[in-house]
Short mmCIF file of C-alpha atoms in Angstrom, two decimals:
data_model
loop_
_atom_site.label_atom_id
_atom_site.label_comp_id
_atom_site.label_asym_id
_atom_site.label_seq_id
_atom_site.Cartn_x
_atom_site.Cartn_y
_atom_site.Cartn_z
CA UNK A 148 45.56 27.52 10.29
CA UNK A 149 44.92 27.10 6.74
CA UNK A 150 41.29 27.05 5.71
CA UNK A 151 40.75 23.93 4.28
CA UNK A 152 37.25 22.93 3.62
CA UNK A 153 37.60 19.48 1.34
CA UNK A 154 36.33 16.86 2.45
CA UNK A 155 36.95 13.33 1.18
CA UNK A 156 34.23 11.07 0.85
CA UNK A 157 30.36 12.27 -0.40
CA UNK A 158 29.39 9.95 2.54
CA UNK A 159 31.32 11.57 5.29
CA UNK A 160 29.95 15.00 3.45
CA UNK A 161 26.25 13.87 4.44
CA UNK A 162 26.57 11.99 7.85
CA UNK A 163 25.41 14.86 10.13
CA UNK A 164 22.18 15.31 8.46
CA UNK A 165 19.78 14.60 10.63
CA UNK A 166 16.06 13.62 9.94
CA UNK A 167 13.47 16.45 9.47
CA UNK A 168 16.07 18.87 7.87
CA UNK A 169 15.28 21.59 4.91
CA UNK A 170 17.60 20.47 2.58
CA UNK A 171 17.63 22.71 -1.05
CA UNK A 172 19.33 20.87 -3.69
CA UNK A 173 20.57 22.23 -7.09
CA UNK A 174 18.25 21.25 -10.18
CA UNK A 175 17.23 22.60 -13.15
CA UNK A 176 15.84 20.42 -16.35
CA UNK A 177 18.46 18.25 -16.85
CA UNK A 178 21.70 16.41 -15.52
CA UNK A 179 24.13 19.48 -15.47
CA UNK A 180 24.15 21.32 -11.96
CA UNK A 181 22.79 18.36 -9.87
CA UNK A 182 24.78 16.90 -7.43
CA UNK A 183 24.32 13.52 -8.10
CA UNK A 184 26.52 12.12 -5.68
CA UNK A 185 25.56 13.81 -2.96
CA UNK A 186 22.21 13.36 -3.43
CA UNK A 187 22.83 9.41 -3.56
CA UNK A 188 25.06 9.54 -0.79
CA UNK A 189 21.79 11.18 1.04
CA UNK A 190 20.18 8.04 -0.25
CA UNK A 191 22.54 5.59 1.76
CA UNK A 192 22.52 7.53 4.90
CA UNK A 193 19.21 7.36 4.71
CA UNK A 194 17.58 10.59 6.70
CA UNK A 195 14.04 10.40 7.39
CA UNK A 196 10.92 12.87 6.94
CA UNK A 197 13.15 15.52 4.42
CA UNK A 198 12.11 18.55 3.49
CA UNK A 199 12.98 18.98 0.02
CA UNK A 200 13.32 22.45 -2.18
CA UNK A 201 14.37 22.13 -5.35
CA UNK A 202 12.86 23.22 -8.81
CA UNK A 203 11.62 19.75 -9.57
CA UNK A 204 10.43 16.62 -7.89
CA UNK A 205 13.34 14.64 -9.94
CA UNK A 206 12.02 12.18 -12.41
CA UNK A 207 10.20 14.57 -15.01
CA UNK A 208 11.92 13.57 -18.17
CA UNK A 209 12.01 16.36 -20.15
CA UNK A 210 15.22 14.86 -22.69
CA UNK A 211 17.04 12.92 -21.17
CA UNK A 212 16.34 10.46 -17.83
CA UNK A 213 18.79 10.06 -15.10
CA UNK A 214 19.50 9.24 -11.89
CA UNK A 215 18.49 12.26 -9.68
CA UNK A 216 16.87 13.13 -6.24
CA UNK A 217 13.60 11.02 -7.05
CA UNK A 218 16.14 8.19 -5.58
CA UNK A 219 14.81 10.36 -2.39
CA UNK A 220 11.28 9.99 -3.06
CA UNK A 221 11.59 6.18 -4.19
CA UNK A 222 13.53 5.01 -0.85
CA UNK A 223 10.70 7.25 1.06
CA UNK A 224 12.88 9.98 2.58
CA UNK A 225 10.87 12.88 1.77
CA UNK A 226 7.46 14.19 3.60
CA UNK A 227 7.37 17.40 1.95
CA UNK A 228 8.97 19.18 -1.54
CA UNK A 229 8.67 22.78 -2.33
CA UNK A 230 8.85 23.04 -6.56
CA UNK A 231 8.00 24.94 -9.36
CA UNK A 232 7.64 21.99 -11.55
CA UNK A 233 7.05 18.78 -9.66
CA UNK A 234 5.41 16.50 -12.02
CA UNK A 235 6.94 13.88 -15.09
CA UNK A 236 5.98 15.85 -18.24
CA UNK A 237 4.51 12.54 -19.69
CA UNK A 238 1.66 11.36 -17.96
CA UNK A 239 2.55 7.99 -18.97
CA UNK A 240 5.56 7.91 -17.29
CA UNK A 241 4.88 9.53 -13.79
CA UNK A 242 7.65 10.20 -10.94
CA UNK A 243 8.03 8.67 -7.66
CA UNK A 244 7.16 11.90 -6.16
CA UNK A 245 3.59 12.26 -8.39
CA UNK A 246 2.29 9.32 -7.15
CA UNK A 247 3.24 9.84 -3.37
CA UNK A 248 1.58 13.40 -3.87
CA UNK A 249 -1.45 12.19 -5.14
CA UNK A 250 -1.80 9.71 -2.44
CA UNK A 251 -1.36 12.27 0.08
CA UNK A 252 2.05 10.72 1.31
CA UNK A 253 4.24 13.65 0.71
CA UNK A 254 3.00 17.39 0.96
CA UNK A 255 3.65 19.91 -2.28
CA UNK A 256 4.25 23.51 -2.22
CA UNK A 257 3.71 24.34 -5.55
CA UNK A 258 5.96 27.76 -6.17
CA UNK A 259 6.04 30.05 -9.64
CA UNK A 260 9.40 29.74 -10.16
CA UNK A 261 10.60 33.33 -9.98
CA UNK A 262 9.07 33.50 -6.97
CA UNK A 263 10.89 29.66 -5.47
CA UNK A 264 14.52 31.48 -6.57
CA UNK A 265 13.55 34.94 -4.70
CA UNK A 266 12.56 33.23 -1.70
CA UNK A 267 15.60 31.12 -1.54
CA UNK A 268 17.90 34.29 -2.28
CA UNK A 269 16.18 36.32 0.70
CA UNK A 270 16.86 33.59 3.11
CA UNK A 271 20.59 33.71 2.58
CA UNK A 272 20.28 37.83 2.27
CA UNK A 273 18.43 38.68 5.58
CA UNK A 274 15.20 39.74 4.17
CA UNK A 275 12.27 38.00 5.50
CA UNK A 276 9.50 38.29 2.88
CA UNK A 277 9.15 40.47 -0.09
CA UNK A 278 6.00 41.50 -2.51
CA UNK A 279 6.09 40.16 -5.86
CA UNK A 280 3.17 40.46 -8.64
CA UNK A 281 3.73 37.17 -10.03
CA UNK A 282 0.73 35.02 -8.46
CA UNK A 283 -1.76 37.63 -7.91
CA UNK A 284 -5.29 36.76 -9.47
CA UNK A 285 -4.43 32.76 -9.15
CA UNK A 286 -4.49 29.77 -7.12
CA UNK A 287 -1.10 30.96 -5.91
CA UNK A 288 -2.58 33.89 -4.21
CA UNK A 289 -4.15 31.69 -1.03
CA UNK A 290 -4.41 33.74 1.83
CA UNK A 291 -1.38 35.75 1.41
CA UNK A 292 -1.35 39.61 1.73
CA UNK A 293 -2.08 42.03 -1.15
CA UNK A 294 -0.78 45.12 -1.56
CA UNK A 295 -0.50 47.83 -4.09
CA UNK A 296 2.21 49.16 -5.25
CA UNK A 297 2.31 51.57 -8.55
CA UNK A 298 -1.14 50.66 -9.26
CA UNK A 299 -0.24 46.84 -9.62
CA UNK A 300 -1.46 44.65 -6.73
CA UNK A 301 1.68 42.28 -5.85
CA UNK A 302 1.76 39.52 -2.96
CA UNK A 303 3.93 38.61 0.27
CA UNK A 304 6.08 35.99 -0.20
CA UNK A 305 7.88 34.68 2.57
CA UNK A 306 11.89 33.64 3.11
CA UNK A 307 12.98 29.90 2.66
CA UNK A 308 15.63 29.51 5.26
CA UNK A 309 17.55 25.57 5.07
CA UNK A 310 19.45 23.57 7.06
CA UNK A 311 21.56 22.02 4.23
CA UNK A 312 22.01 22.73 0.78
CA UNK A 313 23.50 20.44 -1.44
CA UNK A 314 24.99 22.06 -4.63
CA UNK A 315 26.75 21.36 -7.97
CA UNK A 316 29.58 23.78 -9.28
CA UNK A 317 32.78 23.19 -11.82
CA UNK A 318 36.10 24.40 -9.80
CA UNK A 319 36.51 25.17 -5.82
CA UNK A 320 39.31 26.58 -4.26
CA UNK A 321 39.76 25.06 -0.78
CA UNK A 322 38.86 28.20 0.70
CA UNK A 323 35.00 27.08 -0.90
CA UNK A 324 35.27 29.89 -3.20
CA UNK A 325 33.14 28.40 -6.40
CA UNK A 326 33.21 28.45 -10.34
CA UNK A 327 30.35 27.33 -12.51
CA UNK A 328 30.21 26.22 -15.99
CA UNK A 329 27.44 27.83 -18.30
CA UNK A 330 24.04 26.58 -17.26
CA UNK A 331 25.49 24.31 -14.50
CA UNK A 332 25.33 27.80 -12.34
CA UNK A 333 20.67 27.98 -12.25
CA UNK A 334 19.53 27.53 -8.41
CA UNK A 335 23.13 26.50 -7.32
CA UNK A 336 24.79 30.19 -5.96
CA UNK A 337 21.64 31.37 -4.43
CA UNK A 338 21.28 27.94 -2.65
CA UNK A 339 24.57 27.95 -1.21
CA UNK A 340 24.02 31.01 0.48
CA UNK A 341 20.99 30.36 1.91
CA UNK A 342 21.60 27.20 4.12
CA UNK A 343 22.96 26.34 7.05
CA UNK A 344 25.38 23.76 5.93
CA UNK A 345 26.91 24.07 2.40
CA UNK A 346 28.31 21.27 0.77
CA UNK A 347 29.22 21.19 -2.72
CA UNK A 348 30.21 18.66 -5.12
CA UNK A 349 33.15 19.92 -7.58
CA UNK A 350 34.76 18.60 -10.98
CA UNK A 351 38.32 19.74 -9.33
CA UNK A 352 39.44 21.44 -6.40
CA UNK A 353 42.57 24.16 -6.27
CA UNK A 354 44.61 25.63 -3.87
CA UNK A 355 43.66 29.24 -2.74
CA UNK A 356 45.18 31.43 -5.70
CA UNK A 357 44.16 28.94 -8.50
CA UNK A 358 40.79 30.58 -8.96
CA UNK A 359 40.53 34.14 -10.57
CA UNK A 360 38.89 36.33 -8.07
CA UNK A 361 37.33 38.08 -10.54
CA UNK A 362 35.36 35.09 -11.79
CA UNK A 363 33.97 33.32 -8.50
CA UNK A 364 30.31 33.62 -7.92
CA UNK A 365 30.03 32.05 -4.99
CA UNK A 366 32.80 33.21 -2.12
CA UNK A 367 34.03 30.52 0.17
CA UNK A 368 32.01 31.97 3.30
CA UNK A 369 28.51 30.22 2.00
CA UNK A 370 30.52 27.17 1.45
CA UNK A 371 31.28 24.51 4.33
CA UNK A 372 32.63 21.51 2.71
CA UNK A 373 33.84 20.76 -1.26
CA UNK A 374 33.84 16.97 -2.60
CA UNK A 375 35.89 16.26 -5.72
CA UNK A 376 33.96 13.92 -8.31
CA UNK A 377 36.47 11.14 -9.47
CA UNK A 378 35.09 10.40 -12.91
CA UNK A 379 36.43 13.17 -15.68
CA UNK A 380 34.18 13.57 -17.84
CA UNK A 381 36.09 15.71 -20.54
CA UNK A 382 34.50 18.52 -22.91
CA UNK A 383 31.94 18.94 -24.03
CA UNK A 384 30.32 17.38 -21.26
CA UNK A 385 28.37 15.03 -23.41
CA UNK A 386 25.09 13.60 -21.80
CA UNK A 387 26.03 10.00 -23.00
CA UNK A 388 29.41 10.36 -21.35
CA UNK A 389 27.87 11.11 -18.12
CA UNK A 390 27.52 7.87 -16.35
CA UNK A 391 24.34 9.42 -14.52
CA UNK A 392 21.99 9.52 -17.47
CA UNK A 393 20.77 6.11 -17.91
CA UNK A 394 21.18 4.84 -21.01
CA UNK A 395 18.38 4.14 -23.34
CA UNK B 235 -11.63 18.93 -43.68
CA UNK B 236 -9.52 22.51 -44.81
CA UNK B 237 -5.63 22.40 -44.06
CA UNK B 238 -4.75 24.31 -41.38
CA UNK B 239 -0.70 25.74 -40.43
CA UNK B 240 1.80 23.70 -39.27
CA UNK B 241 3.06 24.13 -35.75
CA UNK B 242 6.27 25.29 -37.90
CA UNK B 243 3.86 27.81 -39.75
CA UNK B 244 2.19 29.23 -36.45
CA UNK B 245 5.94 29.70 -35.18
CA UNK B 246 7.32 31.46 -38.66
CA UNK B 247 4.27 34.05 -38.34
CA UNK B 248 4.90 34.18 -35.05
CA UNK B 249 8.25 35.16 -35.67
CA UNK B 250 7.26 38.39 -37.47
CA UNK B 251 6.43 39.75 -34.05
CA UNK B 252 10.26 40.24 -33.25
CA UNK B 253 12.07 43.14 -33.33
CA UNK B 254 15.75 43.95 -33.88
CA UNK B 255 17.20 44.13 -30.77
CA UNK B 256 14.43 42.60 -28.63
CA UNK B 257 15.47 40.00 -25.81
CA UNK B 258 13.10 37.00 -26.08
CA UNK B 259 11.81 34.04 -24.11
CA UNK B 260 10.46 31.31 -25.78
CA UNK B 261 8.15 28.60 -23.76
CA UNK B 262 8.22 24.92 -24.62
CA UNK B 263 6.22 23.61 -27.09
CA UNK B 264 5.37 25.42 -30.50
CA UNK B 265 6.82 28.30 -29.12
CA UNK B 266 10.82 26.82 -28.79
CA UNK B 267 10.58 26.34 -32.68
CA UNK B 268 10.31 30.47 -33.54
CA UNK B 269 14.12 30.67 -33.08
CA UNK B 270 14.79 28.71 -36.22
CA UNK B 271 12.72 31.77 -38.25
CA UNK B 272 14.36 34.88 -36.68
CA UNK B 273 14.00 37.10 -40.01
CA UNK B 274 16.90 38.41 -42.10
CA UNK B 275 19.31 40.59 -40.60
CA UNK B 276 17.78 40.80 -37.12
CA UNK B 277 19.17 40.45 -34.25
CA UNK B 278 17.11 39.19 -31.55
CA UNK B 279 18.77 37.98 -27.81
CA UNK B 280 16.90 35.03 -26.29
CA UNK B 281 16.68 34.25 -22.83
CA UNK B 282 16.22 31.25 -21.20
CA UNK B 283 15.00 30.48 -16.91
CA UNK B 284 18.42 28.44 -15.78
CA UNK B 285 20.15 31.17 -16.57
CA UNK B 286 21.40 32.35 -20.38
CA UNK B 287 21.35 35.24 -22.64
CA UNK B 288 21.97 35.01 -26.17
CA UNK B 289 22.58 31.12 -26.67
CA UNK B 290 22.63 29.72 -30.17
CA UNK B 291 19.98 27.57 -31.87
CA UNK B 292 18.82 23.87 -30.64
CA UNK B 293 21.73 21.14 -30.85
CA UNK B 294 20.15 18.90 -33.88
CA UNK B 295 19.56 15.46 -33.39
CA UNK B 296 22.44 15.05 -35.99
CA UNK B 297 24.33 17.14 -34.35
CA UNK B 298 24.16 15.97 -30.80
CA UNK B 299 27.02 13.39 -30.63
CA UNK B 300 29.38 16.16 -30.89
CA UNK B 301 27.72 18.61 -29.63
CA UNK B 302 25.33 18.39 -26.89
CA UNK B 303 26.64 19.46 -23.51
CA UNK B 304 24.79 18.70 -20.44
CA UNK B 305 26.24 22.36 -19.30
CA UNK B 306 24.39 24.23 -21.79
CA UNK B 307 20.69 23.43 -22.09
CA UNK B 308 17.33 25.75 -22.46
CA UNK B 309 14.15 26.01 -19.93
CA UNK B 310 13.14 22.84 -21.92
CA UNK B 311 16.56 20.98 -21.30
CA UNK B 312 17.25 20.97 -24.58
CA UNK B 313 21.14 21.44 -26.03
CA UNK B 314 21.73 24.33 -27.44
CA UNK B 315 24.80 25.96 -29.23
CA UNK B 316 26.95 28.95 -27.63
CA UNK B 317 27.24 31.85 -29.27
CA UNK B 318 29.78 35.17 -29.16
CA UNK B 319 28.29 37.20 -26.47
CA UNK B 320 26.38 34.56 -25.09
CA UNK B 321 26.11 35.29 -20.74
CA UNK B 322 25.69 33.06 -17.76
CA UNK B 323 23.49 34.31 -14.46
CA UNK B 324 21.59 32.49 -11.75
CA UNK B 325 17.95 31.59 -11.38
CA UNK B 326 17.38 34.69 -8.85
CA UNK B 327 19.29 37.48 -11.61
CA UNK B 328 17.33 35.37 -14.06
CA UNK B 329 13.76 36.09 -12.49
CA UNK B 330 14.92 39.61 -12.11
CA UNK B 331 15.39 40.06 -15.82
CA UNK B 332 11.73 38.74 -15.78
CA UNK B 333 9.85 40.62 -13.17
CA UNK B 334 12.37 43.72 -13.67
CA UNK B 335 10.75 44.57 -17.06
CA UNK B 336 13.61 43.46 -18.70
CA UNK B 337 12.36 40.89 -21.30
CA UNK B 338 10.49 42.52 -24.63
CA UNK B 339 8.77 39.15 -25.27
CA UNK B 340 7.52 36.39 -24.14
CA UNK B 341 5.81 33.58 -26.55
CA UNK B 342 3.87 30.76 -24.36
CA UNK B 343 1.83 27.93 -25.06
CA UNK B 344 -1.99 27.70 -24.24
CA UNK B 345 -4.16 25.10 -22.49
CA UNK B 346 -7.09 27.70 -22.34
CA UNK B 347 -6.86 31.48 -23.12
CA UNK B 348 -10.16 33.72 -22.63
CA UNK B 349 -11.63 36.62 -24.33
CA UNK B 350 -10.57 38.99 -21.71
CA UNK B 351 -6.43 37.40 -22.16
CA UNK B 352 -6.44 35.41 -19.43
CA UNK B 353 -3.94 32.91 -19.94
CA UNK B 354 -4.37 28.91 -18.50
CA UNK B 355 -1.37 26.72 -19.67
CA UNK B 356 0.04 25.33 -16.89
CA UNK B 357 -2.09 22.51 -15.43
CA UNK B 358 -2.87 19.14 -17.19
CA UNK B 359 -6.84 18.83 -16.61
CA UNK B 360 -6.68 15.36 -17.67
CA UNK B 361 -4.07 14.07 -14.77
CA UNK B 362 -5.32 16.93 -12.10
CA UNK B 363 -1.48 18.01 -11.68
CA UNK B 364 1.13 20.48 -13.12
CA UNK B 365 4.37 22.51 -13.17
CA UNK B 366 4.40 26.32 -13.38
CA UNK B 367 7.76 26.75 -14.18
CA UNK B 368 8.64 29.95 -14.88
CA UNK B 369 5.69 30.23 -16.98
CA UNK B 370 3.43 32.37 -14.49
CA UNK B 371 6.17 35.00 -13.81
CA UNK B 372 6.95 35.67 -17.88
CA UNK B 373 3.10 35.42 -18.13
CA UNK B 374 2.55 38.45 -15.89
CA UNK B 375 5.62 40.15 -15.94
CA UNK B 376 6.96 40.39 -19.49
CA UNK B 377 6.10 43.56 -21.85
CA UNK B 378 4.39 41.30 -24.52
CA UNK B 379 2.76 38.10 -24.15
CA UNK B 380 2.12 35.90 -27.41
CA UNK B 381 0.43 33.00 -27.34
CA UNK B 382 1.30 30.25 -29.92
CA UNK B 383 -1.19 26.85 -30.10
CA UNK B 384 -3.40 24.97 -32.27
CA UNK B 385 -7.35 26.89 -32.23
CA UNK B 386 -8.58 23.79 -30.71
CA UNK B 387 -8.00 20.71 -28.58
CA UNK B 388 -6.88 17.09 -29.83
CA UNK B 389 -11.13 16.51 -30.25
CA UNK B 390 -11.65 19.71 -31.56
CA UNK B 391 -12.91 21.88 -28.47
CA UNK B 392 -11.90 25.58 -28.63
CA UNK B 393 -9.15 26.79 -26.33
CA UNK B 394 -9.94 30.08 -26.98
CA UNK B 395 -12.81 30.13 -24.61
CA UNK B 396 -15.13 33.39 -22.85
CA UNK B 397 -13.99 31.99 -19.21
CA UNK B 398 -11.32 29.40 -18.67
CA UNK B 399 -12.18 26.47 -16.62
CA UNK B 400 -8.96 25.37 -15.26
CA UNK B 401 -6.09 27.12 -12.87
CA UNK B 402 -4.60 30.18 -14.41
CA UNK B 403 -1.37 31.17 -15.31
CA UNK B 404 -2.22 34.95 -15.53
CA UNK B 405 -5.21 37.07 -15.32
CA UNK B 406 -5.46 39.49 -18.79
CA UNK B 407 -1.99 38.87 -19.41
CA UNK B 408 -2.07 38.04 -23.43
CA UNK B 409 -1.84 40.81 -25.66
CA UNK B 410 -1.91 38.22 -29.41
CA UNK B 411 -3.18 35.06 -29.91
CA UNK B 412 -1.45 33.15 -33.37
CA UNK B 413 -3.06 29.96 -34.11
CA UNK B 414 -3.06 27.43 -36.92
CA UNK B 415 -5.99 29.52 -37.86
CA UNK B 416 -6.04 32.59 -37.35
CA UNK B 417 -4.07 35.93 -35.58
CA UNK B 418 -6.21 38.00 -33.31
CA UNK B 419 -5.09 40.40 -31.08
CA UNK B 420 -6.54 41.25 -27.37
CA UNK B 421 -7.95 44.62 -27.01
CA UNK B 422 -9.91 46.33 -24.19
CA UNK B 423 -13.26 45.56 -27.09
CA UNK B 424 -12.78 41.80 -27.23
CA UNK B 425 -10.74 39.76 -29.51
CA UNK B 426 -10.03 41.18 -33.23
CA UNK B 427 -9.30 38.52 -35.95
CA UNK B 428 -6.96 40.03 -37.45
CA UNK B 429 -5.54 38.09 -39.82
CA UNK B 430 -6.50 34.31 -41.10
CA UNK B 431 -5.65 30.88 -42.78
CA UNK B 432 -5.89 30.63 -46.48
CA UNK B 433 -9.14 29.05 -47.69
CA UNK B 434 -11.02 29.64 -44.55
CA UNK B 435 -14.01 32.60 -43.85
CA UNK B 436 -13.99 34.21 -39.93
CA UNK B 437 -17.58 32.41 -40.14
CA UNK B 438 -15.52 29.40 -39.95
CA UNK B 439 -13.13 30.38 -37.30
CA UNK B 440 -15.79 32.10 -35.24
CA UNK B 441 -17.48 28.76 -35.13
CA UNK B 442 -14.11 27.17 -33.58
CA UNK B 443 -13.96 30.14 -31.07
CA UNK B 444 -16.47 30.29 -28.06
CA UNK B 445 -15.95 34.18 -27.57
CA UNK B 446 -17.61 36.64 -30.01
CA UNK B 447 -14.47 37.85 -32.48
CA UNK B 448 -14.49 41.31 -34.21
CA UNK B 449 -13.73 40.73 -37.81
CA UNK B 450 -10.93 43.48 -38.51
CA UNK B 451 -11.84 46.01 -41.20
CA UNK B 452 -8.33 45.11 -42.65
CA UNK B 453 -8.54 41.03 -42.19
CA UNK B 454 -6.53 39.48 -44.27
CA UNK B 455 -4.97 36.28 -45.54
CA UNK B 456 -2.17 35.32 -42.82
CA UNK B 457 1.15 36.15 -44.62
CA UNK B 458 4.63 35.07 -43.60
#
């Protein structure tokens, strides 16, 4: 049969995840390349005691604010993120997730951010840990091993393997393969092949053929399920025609 | 009170530091501003964390209701402009350009930076929280660290200090320090002023530094 991996509500996309899961979501310092409507689907189902890995918290209002995963952190899903930059950059306006941090509610791993992308690559590649020299010397350091390695002393940093990942890219082919649009693409391809379960939220979905093979970047194999937003939101994809930036 | 630079100053001195053909990161803060002052007939390739090469300059605010694309943002989320040549990667090829060696510069911002170069900029002291971004990796990993900030704090405390008292971002990581005051440069010695503000004596500046600074037998007035 066919492969056929669409699936048609964001809600059906999300029913099976179960509380406790890792769950990475795509993220970067702005709206483009989060999936918004999965993440708010995640919302409504309403799984318990998350694990979250992404590169922020949601909520840190660097230019514009919108509606991302903090929804997870308000409605109390979370018990423990893994980030390279959790907190609001104005102290005046802090996140959901900085104040349940603070008061102890939900455990931070605090990752450079190199170092957050590497580990999330090596769990989808089969390599369990690696050595990198970005962390030696600092709080980062803890109690992990040092060792040497052309006279520069580098740590071991261990996989992130997930359950789910829930990711943002531009075109899928039913077959999962995946297109991205400029710097939509950030965390998104290396979290899809990491998890167990990848679903991924798409401007427009194609038959097999109507992708150029020579331009995916993420095959179809790391991908379980696609979900087609409705809304178009034409080009250039302008942040006050995207109905997930609230408005000022 | 003497005038001291503008953060637009500190970034067009800063800019002198590039080199034709160098690929650049730029931090948030003072730094983001050098790529407006990219000298004459150079051409310099910025890089940016989420995953571009060789993207144009900051969407204006004038600009913006045509222009700004949520697709196409810098490491601060700011819009910024495509350009011919311009490349997409992700966040793991991105942090291999980084650790690889593969970036010529990197020009960060400074909470604290010490006399041996060690570099604090990523926690705020005052809220007892903060975001390393990729800060820490370009801080250890790129061939050139500048540092671009104003000499001292809000109240006037240096932030070039002889040990820094928060978390660092990198041990001995900064090779120049350019300030609103002065440029010195970190050497295996200590810190050489090198060069400094118009109307002010390195008596002055030393005063607004905690370590000891060597006053450079060729100090001179900072030029742009």
């Amino acid at each position: 049969m066919a492969i056929n991996k669409i699936c048609e509500t964001f809600d059906k996309a999300v029913a099976d995840i179960p509380d406790g899961a890792i769950i990475l979501i795509g993220n970067f310092a702005g709206p483009g390349g989060t999936p918004y409507y999965l993440i708010h689907a995640l919302a409504r189902q309403g799984a318990k005691n998350l694990t979250i890995i992404a590169n922020t918290a949601g909520g840190i209002g660097l230019t514009v604010d919108y509606e991302d995963h903090r929804i997870l952190f308000e409605n109390g899903q979370v018990k423990k993120v893994i980030a390279s930059f959790p907190f609001s950059t104005s102290a005046s306006k802090p996140s959901p997730a900085e104040k349940q941090i603070l008061a102890g509610k939900v455990e931070l791993e605090l990752v450079p951010q190199g170092t957050l992308a590497e580990r999330i690559r090596c769990g989808g590649a089969g390599i369990p840990a690696f050595y990198t020299p970005t962390g030696y010397g600092t709080t980062i350091a803890g109690q992990k091993d040092v060792k040497w390695f052309d006279g520069r002393p580098c740590l071991l940093e261990k996989a992130i393997k997930a359950d789910f990942a829930l990711v943002r890219a531009y075109k899928a082919d039913k077959k999962g393969n995946l297109v991205y649009r400029g710097t939509m693409r950030q965390f998104n391809p290396i979290m899809a092949m990491n998890a167990r379960v990848t679903i991924a939220e798409v401007d427009e979905i194609v038959e097999a053929g109507g992708l150029d093979p020579e331009a995916v970047v993420t095959p179809g194999i790391f991908v379980n399920r696609i979900v087609k937003v409705e809304e178009n939101l034409g080009f250039p994809r302008h942040p006050e025609r995207s109905f997930w930036v609230k408005k000022a | 009170m003497k005038e001291r630079l503008s953060r637009e100053t500190i970034a067009m001195r800063a800019a002198k530091e590039l080199f034709d053909g160098a690929v650049v990161n730029l931090g948030i803060g003072i730094p983001t501003l050098v790529s407006s002052f990219i000298p004459e007939g150079m051409e310099v390739t910025f890089h940016s964390e989420n995953g571009v090469l060789a993207f144009g300059p900051v969407v204006t605010a004038e600009e913006a209701a045509v222009k700004a694309d949520i697709d196409l943002v810098n490491a601060g989320g700011q819009y910024v402009k495509p350009l011919p040549g311009m490349s997409f990667f992700h966040h793991a090829d991105s942090f291999l350009m980084i650790r690889g060696g593969h970036i010529d510069i990197a020009m960060l911002g400074v909470i604290e930076v010490s006399e041996k170069g060690d570099l604090a900029n990523w926690m705020f002291p005052a809220r007892g929280v903060g975001n390393i971004g990729g800060g820490m990796d370009l801080a250890f990993n790129a061939k050139r660290v500048i540092c671009l900030t104003e000499h001292t704090t809000k109240d006037g405390k240096p932030k070039i200090v002889k040990q820094t008292s928060i978390p660092l971002t990198a041990p001995a990581c900064v090779d120049l320090i350019v300030t609103d005051l002065a440029v010195i440069e970190v050497t295996t010695a200590g810190l050489v002023l090198k060069e400094i503000a118009p109307g002010w004596t390195p008596a002055e500046v030393q005063h607004l530094t905690e370590p000891k600074l060597i006053v450079s037998e060729t100090l001179r007035e900072i030029e742009l």
